[in-house]
Every structure is written in structure tokens, then in C-alpha cells.
Coordinates of C-alpha atoms and ligand atoms in Angstrom, one line a residue:
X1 CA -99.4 -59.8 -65.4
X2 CA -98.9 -56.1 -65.2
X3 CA -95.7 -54.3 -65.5
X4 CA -95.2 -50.9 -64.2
X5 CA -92.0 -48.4 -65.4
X6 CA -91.6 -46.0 -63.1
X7 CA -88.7 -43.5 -63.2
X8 CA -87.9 -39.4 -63.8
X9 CA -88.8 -37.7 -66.9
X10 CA -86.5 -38.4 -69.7
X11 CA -85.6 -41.6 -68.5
X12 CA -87.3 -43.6 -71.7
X13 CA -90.3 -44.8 -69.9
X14 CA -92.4 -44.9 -73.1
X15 CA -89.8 -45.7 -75.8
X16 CA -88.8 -48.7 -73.5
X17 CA -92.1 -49.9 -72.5
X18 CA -93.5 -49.7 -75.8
X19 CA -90.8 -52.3 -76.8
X20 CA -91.4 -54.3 -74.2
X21 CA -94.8 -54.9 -74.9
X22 CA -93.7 -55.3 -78.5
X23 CA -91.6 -58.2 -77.4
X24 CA -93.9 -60.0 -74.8
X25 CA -97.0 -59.3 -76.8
X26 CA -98.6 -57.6 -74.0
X27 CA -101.1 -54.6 -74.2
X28 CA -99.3 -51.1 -73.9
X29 CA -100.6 -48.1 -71.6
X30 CA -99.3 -44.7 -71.9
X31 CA -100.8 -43.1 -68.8
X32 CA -99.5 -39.5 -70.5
X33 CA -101.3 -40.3 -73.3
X34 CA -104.5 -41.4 -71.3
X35 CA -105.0 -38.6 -69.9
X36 CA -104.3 -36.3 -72.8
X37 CA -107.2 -38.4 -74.6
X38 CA -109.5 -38.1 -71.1
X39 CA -109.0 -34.2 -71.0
X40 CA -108.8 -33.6 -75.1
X41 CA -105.9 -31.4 -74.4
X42 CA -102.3 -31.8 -74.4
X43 CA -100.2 -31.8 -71.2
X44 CA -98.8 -28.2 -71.0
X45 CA -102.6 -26.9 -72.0
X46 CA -103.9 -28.7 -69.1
X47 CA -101.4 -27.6 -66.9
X48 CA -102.0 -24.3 -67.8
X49 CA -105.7 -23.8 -67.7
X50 CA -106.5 -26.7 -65.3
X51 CA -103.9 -26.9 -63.1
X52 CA -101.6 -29.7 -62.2
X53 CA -104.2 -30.7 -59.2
X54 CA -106.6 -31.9 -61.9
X55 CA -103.7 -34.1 -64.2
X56 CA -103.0 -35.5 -60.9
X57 CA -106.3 -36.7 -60.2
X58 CA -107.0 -37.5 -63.6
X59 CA -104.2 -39.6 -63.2
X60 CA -104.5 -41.3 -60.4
X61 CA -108.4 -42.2 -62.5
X62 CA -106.1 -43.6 -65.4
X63 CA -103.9 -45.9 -63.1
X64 CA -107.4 -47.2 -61.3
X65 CA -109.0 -47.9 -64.7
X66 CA -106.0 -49.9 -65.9
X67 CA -105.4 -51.6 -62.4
X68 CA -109.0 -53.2 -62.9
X69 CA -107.9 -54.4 -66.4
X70 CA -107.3 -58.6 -66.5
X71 CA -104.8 -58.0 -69.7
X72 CA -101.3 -58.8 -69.6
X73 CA -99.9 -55.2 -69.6
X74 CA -96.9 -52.9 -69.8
X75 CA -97.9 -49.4 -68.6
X76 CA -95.2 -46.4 -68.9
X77 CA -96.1 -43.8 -65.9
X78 CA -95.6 -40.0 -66.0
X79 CA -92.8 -39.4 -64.0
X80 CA -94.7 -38.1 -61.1
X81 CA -97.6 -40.6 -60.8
X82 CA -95.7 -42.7 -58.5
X83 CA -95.5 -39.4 -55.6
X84 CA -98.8 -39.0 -55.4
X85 CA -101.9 -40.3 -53.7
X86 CA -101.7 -44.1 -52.9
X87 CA -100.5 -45.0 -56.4
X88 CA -96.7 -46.5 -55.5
X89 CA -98.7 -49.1 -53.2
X90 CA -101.4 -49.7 -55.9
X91 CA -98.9 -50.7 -58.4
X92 CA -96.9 -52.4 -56.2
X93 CA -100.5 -54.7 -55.1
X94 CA -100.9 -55.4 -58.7
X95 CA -98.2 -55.5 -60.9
X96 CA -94.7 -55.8 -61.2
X97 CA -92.7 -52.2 -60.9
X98 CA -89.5 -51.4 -62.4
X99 CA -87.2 -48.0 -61.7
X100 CA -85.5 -47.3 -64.8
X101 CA -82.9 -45.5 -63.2
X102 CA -80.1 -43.1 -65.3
X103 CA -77.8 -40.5 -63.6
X104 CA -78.5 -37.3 -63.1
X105 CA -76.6 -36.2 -65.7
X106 CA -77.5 -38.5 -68.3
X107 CA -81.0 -36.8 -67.6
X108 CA -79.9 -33.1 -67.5
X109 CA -78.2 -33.3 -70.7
X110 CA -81.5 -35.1 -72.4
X111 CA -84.2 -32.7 -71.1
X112 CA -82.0 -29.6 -72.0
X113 CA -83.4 -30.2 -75.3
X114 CA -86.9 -31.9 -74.1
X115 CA -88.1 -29.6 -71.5
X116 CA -90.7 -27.6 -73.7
X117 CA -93.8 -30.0 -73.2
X118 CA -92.8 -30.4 -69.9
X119 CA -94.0 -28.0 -67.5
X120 CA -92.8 -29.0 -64.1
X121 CA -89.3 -27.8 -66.4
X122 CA -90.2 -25.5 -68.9
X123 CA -90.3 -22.8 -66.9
X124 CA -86.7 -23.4 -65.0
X125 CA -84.2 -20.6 -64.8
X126 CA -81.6 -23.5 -63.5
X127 CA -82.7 -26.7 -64.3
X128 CA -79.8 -28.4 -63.2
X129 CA -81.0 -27.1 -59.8
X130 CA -84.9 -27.9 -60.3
X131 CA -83.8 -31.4 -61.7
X132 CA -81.3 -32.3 -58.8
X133 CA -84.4 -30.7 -56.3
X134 CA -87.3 -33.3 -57.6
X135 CA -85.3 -36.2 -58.2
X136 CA -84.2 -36.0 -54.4
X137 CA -87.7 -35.5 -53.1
X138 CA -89.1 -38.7 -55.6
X139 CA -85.9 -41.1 -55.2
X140 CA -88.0 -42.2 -51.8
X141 CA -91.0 -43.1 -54.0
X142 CA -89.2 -44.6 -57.3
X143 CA -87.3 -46.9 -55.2
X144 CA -90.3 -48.5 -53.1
X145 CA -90.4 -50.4 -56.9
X146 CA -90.0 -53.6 -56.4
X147 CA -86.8 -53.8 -59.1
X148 CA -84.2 -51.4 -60.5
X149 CA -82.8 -51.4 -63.4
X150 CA -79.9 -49.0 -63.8
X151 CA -79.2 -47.2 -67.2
X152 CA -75.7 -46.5 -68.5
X153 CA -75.8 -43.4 -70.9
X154 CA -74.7 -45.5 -74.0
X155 CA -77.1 -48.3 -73.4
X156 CA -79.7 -48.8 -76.5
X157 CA -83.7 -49.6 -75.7
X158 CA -83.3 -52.9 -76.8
X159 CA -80.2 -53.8 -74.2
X160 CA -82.6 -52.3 -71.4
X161 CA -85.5 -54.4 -72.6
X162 CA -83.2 -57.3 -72.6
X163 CA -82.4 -57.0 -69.2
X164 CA -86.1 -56.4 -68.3
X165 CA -86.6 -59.7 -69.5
X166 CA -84.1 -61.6 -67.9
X167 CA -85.2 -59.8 -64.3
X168 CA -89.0 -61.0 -64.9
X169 CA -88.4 -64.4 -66.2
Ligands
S3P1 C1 -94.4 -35.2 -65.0 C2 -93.8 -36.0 -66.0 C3 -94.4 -36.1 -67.4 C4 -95.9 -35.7 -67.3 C5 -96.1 -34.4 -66.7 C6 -95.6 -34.4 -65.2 C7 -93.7 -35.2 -63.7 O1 -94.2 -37.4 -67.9 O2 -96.6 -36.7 -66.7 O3 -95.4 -33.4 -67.5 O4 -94.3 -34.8 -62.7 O5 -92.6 -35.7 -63.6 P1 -92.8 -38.0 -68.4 O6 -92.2 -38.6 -67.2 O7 -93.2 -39.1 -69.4 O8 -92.0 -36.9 -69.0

């Protein structure tokens, strides 16, 4: 079995999937940190001198590679894997994929302190506006997962991973 996390940046994709594999005793993929291994360079370096073309398709490698993996597996996906290429249908052929969904402002007010190794945001003059932008255009892509799960600001990891686990049972 292979569990996807999809969702914006900020939304606790790693932290949660992390403990979910923890709790199931699955393997746990990072695809961030895949391809931060694959290029030997962190993710505002590549951005930088390689351009966001090439984290793209080194991404889309990662998600391949891990999609021909027979493990049980929770993978935590950079928020913009699923709007590019085929990948949304990929995960959805193999695996089970889950929108961790938080409000919009539950996500402003994280990344207004998180936004420095993120480059799509690091660069914002508004990035209320630049959030609310992208979120609109990838809503369309993070909801072709096949559940939601919706995140109240005051909810801990564990409570989401509980409700994970009661939606996959
Ligand atoms: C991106 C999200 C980031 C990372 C890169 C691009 C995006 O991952 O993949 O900075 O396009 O939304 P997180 O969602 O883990 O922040």
C-alpha cells in the first residue's frame, strides 16, 4: 500500500507523514528530501542555479522511482508535485492520496515565518496575495485526491494522523 499527502506548503506534509509511517510501520519518502540528495544541493540553491524546470523533472524521476517500489509506503510530496506532468493520475493509479487541507489563513500566518527556504515565496512582496494566487490555481489538482482531510488550526499531528487512520482502515 502506498499513501500519498498531498497539500500546499506549510500544511505539515512531512511532520504528519512521518508519524504516520511511525505508527503503521511503513517506509517514509520525503520527495523534498529525494531530490535534495539526487542534486547534492539544497532546494533554494537548485532553484537558483538550475532552475525550477529541472526540480520539476527531477521530481517527477523521484515519484517514478518510488511508484515502482513494492514497500508499504507513506510519501510526503512537495507542494507542487501534484500540478505538474502526469503525477496527480500516477498517484492516484498507485496509492492512496490524501489532501491535508488547512485555511488559508492558517497557512499565511505559518509561512510568514517559513518562507525563507521556500522560493516560489521567498521572494513575495505580498504574500498574502501570491499565496491566495497558487492555492487557487492548485485547489483543481489537490482535490482530484482521492480523500480530504480538513485541518482546524489547533489540531495537533497526532489528532490528524488519527483521523488518517480511521479514513484508511
Ligand atoms: C514547492 C513546495 C516545497 C518544495 C519547493 C516547491 C511548491 O515543498 O517542493 O519549494 O511548488 O509548492 P513543501 O510543500 O514541503 O514546502
Amino acid at each position: 500500500m502506498k499513501i500519498f499527502l498531498i497539500g500546499f506548503m506549510g500544511s505539515g506534509k512531512s511532520a504528519i507523514g512521518k508519524l504516520l509511517s511511525d505508527k503503521l510501520q511503513f517506509q517514509f519518502y520525503d520527495t523534498d528530501t529525494l531530490v535534495e540528495k539526487h542534486l547534492n544541493q539544497d532546494i533554494p540553491g537548485i532553484f537558483q542555479t538550475k532552475g525550477e524546470k529541472v526540480f520539476r523533472q527531477t521530481e517527477q524521476e523521484i515519484l517514478q522511482n518510488i511508484l515502482t517500489e513494492t514497500s508499504n509506503t507513506v510519501v510526503s510530496t512537495g507542494g507542487g508535485l501534484p500540478c505538474f506532468f502526469e503525477n496527480m493520475e500516477w498517484m492516484n493509479a498507485h496509492g492512496i492520496t490524501i489532501y491535508l487541507k488547512r485555511t488559508t489563513e492558517t497557512l499565511i500566518d505559518f509561512l510568514q515565518h517559513q518562507r525563507q527556504n521556500r522560493p516560489l515565496l521567498s521572494g513575495s512582496a505580498d504574500l498574502k496575495h501570491t499565496v491566495n494566487l497558487l492555492l487557487e490555481k492548485r485547489e483543481i489538482f489537490y482535490t482530484k485526491s482521492k480523500m480530504i482531510v480538513e485541518i482546524d488550526g489547533d489540531e495537533s499531528d497526532e489528532m490528524v494522523v488519527k483521523k488518517i487512520q480511521i479514513l484508511i482502515d
